[in-house]
XYZ file of C-alpha atoms in Angstrom:
362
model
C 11.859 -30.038 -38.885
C 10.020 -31.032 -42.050
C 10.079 -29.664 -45.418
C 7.232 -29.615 -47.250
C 4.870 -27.564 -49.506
C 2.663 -24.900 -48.959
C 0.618 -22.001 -50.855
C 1.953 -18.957 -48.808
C 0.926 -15.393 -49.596
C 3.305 -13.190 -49.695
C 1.856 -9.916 -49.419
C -1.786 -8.948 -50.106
C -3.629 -9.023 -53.315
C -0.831 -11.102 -54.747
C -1.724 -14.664 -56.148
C -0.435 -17.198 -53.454
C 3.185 -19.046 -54.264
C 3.802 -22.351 -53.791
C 7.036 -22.489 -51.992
C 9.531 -25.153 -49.719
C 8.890 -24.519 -46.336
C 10.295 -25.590 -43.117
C 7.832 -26.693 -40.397
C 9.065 -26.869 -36.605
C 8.190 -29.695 -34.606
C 5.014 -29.345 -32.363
C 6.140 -27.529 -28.511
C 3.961 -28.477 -25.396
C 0.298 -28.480 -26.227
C 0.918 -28.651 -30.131
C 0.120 -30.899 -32.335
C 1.146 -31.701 -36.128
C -0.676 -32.418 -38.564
C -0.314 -34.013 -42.332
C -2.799 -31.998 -44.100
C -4.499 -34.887 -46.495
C -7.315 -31.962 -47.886
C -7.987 -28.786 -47.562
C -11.103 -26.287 -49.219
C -10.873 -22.820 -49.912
C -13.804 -19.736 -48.557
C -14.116 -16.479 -48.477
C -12.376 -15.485 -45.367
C -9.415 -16.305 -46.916
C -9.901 -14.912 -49.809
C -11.608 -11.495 -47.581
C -7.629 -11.664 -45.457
C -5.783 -12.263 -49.012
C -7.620 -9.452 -50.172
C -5.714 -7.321 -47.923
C -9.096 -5.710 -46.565
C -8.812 -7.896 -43.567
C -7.225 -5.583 -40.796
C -5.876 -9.024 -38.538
C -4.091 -9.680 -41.618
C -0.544 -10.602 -41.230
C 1.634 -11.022 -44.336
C 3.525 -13.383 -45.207
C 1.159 -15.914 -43.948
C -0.626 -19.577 -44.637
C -3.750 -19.206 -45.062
C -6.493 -22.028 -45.003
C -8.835 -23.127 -42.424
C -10.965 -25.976 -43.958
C -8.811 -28.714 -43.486
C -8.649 -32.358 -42.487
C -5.583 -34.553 -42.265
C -3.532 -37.079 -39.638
C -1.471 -36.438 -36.926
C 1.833 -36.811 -37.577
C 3.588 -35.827 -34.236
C 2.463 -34.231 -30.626
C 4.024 -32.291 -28.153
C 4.490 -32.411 -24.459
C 1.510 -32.558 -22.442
C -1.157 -33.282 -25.346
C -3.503 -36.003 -24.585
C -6.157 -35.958 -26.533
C -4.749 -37.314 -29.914
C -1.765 -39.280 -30.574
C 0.312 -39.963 -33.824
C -1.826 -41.438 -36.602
C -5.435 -40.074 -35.306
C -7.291 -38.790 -38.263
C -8.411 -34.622 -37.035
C -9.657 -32.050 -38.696
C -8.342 -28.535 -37.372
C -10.743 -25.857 -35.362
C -9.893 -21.949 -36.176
C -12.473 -21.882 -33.233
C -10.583 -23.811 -30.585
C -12.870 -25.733 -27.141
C -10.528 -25.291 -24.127
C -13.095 -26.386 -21.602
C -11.827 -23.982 -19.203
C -13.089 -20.306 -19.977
C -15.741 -18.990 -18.988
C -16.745 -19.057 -22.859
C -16.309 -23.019 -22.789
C -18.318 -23.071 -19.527
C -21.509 -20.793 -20.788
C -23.923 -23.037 -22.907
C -24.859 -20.099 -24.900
C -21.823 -19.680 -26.408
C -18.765 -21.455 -28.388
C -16.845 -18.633 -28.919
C -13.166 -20.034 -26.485
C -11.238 -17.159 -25.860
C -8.059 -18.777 -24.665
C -5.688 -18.156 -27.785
C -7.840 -15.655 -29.183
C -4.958 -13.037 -29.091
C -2.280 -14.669 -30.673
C -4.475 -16.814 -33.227
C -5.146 -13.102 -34.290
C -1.946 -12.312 -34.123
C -0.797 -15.156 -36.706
C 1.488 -16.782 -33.914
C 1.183 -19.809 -31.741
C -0.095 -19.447 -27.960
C 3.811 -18.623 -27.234
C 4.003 -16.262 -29.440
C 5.996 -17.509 -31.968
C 5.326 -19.175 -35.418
C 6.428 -22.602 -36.587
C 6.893 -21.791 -40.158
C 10.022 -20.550 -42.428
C 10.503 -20.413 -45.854
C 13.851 -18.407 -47.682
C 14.873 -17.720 -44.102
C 12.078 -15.662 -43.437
C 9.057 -16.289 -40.620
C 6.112 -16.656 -41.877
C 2.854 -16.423 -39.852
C -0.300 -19.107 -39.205
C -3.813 -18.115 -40.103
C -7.051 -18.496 -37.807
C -4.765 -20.962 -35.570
C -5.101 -23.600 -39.042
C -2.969 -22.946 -41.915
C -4.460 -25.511 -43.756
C -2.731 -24.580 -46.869
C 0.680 -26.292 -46.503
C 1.272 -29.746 -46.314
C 2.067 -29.839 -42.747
C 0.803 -27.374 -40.116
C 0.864 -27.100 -36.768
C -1.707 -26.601 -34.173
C -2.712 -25.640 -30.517
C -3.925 -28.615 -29.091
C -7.288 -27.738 -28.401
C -7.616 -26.905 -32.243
C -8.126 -30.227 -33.164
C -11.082 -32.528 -33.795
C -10.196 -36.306 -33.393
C -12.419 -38.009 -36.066
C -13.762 -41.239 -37.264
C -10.635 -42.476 -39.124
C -12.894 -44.216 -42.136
C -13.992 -40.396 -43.053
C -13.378 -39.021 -46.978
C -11.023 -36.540 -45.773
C -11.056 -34.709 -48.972
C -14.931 -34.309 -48.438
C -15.434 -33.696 -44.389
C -12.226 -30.769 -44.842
C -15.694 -28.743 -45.294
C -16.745 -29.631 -41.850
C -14.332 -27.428 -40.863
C -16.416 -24.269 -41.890
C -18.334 -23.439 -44.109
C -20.940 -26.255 -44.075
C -20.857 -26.344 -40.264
C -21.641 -22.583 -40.042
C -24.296 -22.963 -42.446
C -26.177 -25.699 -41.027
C -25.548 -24.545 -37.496
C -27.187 -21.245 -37.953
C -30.709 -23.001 -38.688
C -30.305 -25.647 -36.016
C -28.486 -23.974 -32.924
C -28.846 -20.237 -33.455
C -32.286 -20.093 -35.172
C -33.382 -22.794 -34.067
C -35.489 -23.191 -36.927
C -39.037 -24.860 -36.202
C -41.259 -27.460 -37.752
C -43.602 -25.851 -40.559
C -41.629 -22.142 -40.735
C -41.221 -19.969 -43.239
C -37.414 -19.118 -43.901
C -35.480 -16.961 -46.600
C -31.825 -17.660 -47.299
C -29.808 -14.625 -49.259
C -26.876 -15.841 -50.850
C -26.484 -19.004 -51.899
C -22.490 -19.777 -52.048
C -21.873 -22.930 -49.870
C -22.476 -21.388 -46.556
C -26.127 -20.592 -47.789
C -26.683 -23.931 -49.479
C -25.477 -25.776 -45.984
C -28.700 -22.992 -43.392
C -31.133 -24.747 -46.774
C -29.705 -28.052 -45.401
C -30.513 -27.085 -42.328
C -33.825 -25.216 -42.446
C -34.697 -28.785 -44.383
C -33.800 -30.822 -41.630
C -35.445 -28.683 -38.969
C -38.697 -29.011 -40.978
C -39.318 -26.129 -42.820
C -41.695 -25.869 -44.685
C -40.883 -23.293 -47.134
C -37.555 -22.141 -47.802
C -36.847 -19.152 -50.605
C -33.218 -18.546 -51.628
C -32.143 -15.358 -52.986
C -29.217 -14.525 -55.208
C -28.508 -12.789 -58.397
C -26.810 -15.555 -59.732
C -29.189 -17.772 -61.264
C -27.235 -20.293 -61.756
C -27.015 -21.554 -58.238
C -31.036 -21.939 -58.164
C -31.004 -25.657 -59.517
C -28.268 -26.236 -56.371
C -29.981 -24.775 -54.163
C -33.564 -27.079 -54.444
C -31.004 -30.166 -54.393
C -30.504 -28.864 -51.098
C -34.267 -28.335 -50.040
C -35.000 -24.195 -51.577
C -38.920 -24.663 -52.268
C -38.244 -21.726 -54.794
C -35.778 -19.160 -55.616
C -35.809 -15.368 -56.558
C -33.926 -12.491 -57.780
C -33.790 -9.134 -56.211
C -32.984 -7.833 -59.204
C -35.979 -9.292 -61.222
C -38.143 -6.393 -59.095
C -38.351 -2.920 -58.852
C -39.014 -2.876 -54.937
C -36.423 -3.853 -52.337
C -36.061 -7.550 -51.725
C -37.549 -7.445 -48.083
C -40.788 -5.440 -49.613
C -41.089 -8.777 -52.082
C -40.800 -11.172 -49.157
C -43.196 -9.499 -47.253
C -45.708 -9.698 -49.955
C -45.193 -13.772 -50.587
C -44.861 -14.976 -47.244
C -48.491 -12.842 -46.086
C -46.275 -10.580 -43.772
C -42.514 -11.915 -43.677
C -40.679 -14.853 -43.225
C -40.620 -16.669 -39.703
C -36.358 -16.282 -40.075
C -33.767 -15.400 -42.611
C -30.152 -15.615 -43.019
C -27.262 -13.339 -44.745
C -24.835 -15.440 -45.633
C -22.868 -13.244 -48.174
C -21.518 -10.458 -45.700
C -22.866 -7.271 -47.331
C -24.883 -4.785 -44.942
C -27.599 -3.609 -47.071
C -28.210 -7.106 -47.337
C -28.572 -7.702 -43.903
C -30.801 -4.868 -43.115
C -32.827 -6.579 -45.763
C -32.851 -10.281 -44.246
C -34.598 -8.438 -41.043
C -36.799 -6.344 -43.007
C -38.355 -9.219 -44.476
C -38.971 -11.301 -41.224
C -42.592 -11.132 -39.700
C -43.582 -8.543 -36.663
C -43.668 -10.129 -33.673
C -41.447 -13.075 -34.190
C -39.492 -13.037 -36.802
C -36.198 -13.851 -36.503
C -32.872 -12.979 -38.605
C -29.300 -14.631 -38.260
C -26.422 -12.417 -39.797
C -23.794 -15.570 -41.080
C -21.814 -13.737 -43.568
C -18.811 -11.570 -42.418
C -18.804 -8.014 -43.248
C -15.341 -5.942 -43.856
C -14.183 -3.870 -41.496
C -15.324 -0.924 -40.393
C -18.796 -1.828 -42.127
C -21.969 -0.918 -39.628
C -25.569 -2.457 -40.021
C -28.379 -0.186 -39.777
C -32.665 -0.688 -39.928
C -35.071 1.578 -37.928
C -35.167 0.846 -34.542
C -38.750 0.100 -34.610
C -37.920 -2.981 -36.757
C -36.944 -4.804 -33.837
C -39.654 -2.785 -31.117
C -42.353 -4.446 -33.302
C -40.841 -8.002 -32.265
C -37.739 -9.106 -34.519
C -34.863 -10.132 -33.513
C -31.453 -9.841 -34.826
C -28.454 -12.255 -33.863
C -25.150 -13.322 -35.331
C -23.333 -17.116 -35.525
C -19.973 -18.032 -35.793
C -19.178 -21.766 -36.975
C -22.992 -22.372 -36.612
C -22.483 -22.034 -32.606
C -21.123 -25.576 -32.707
C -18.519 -26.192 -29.842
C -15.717 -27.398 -32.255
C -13.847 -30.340 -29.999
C -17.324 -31.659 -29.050
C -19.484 -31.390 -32.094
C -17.149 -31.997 -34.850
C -16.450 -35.556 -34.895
C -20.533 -35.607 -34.099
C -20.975 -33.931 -37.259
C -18.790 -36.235 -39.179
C -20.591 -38.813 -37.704
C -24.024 -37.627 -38.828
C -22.642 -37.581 -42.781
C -21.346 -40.835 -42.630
C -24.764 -41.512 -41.429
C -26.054 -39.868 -44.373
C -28.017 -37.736 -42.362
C -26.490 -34.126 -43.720
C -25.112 -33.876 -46.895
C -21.240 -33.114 -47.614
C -20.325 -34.682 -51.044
C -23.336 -32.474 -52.604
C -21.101 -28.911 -51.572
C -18.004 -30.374 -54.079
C -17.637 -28.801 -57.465
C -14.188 -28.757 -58.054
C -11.801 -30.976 -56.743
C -7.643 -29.747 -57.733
C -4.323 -30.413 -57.233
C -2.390 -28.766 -54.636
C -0.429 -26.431 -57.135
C -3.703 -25.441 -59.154
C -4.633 -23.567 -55.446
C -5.006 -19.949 -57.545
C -7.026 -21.669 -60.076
C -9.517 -22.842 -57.138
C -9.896 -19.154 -55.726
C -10.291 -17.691 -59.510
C -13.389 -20.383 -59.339
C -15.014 -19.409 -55.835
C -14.426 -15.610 -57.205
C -16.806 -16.665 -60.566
C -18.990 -18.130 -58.463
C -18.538 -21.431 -60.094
């Protein structure tokens, strides 16, 4: 057993504690992992929030990490002690019939107790005061040692800036795979990007590198407009610098609609929007951001009878085993950016402080 630190929350919408915990050695199929970096998003802010209803308190939270192995368990093959990883809240088993289907990456194999906050056996590997205290998205990247399923884990190129390819993990491979694998973005389109956070900045990145040829970002906070053409925006707008709805202003300056848009902030007016403003005929719109619960979308039907399509990603539709270390591969290759998405870079204690500055949007 190691002791170690690690940010747990306690119960929800309390700031998280940094607190001794114990971490159980890795059973068959687990591996563990010294977590050298880890970034904070949304979703675990969204689960802190206590609006998430797979929340289980206390709990780890964190799943944008990247670290080494420190030990295996029985049966694990495909990393050994000392392999630099980066751990997958959307594992690649190879065996269900998820794995097996091209069209999809979503591996159901521990799907029910990774929601759960437990292991695949059902138990958790953490304690702290005595008490159990649950994983998050099958990561917990927020303690200083975590353990993982073994098909959770990404084996990486070892010379990798761990504190800069943690965001591999998520948010920058969600946003970049929702141009390239779900959109599918093509040479010379016109494409519309609402929200620009990381996740946003990351489909820019992508719509870039697919060829775009015009991409608009959309956000009230103006601030993130001088980012966002680092990353490849052509321009960026306000939807609250008009009186008519957003997808009424896209229309107008793209002569009909934009060829395909992304939500990447989670909010369902907004994503009614995003397909509003695609084109008839073809236009196509890729909802990124994660809604709360309970939350339905809603446009006239004849929105999508007229030719647009709606879909939805999750991490990008990359299979994780597979396409990770690829990933990491193309950044060290300078061919996507990573070091760009940085702002802030903390210690481990200052963890609230780094929340407090995704929350003001700094």
């Amino acid at each position: 057993v190691i002791k170690c630190k690690a940010a747990v929350a306690w119960e929800a919408g309390k700031p998280l504690s940094i607190e001794e915990v114990e971490v159980a050695p890795p059973k068959a199929h687990e591996v563990r992992i010294k977590i050298v970096a880890t970034a904070v998003c949304h979703t675990d802010a969204y689960t802190l929030s206590g609006a998430d209803p797979e929340g289980c308190f206390p709990v780890i939270l964190g799943h944008e990490g990247a670290g080494i192995v420190e030990s295996v368990g029985e049966g694990v093959t495909k990393v050994k002690k000392g392999d630099t990883v980066i751990p997958l809240y959307i594992p690649q088993c190879g065996e269900c019939k998820f794995c097996k289907n091209p069209k999809t990456n979503l591996c159901q194999k521990i799907r029910i107790t990774q929601g759960k906050g437990v292991m695949p056996d059902g138990t958790s590997r953490f304690t702290c005061k005595g008490k159990q205290i649950f994983h998050f998205m099958g990561t917990s990247t927020f303690s200083e040692y975590t353990v993982v399923a073994d098909i959770s884990v990404a084996k990486i190129d070892a010379a990798a800036p761990l504190d800069k390819v943690c965001l591999l993990g998520c948010g920058i491979s969600t946003g970049y795979g929702a141009a390239v694998n779900t959109a599918k973005v093509e040479p010379g389109s016109t494409c519309a990007v609402f929200g620009l956070g990381g996740v946003g900045l990351a489909v820019i990145m992508g719509c870039k590198i697919a060829g775009a040829s015009r991409i608009i970002g959309i956000d009230i906070n103006k601030d993130k407009y001088a980012k966002a053409k680092e990353f490849g925006a052509t321009e960026c707008i306000s939807p609250q610098d008009s009186k008519k709805p957003i997808q009424e202003v896209l229309v107008e300056m793209t002569d009909g609609g934009v060829d395909y848009s992304f939500e990447c902030i989670g909010n369902v007016g907004v994503m009614r929007a995003a397909l509003e403003a695609c084109h008839k005929g073809w236009g196509l719109s890729v909802i990124v951001g994660v809604a709360a619960a309970g939350q339905e979308i809603s446009t006239r039907p004849f929105q999508l009878v007229t030719g647009r399509t709606w879909k939805g990603t999750a991490f990008g539709g990359w299979k994780s085993v597979d396409s990770v270390p690829k990933l990491v591969t193309e950044y060290m290759s300078k061919k996507i950016k990573v070091d760009e998405f940085v702002t802030h870079t903390l210690p481990f204690d200052k963890i609230n402080e780094a929340f407090e500055l995704m929350h003001s949007g700094k």
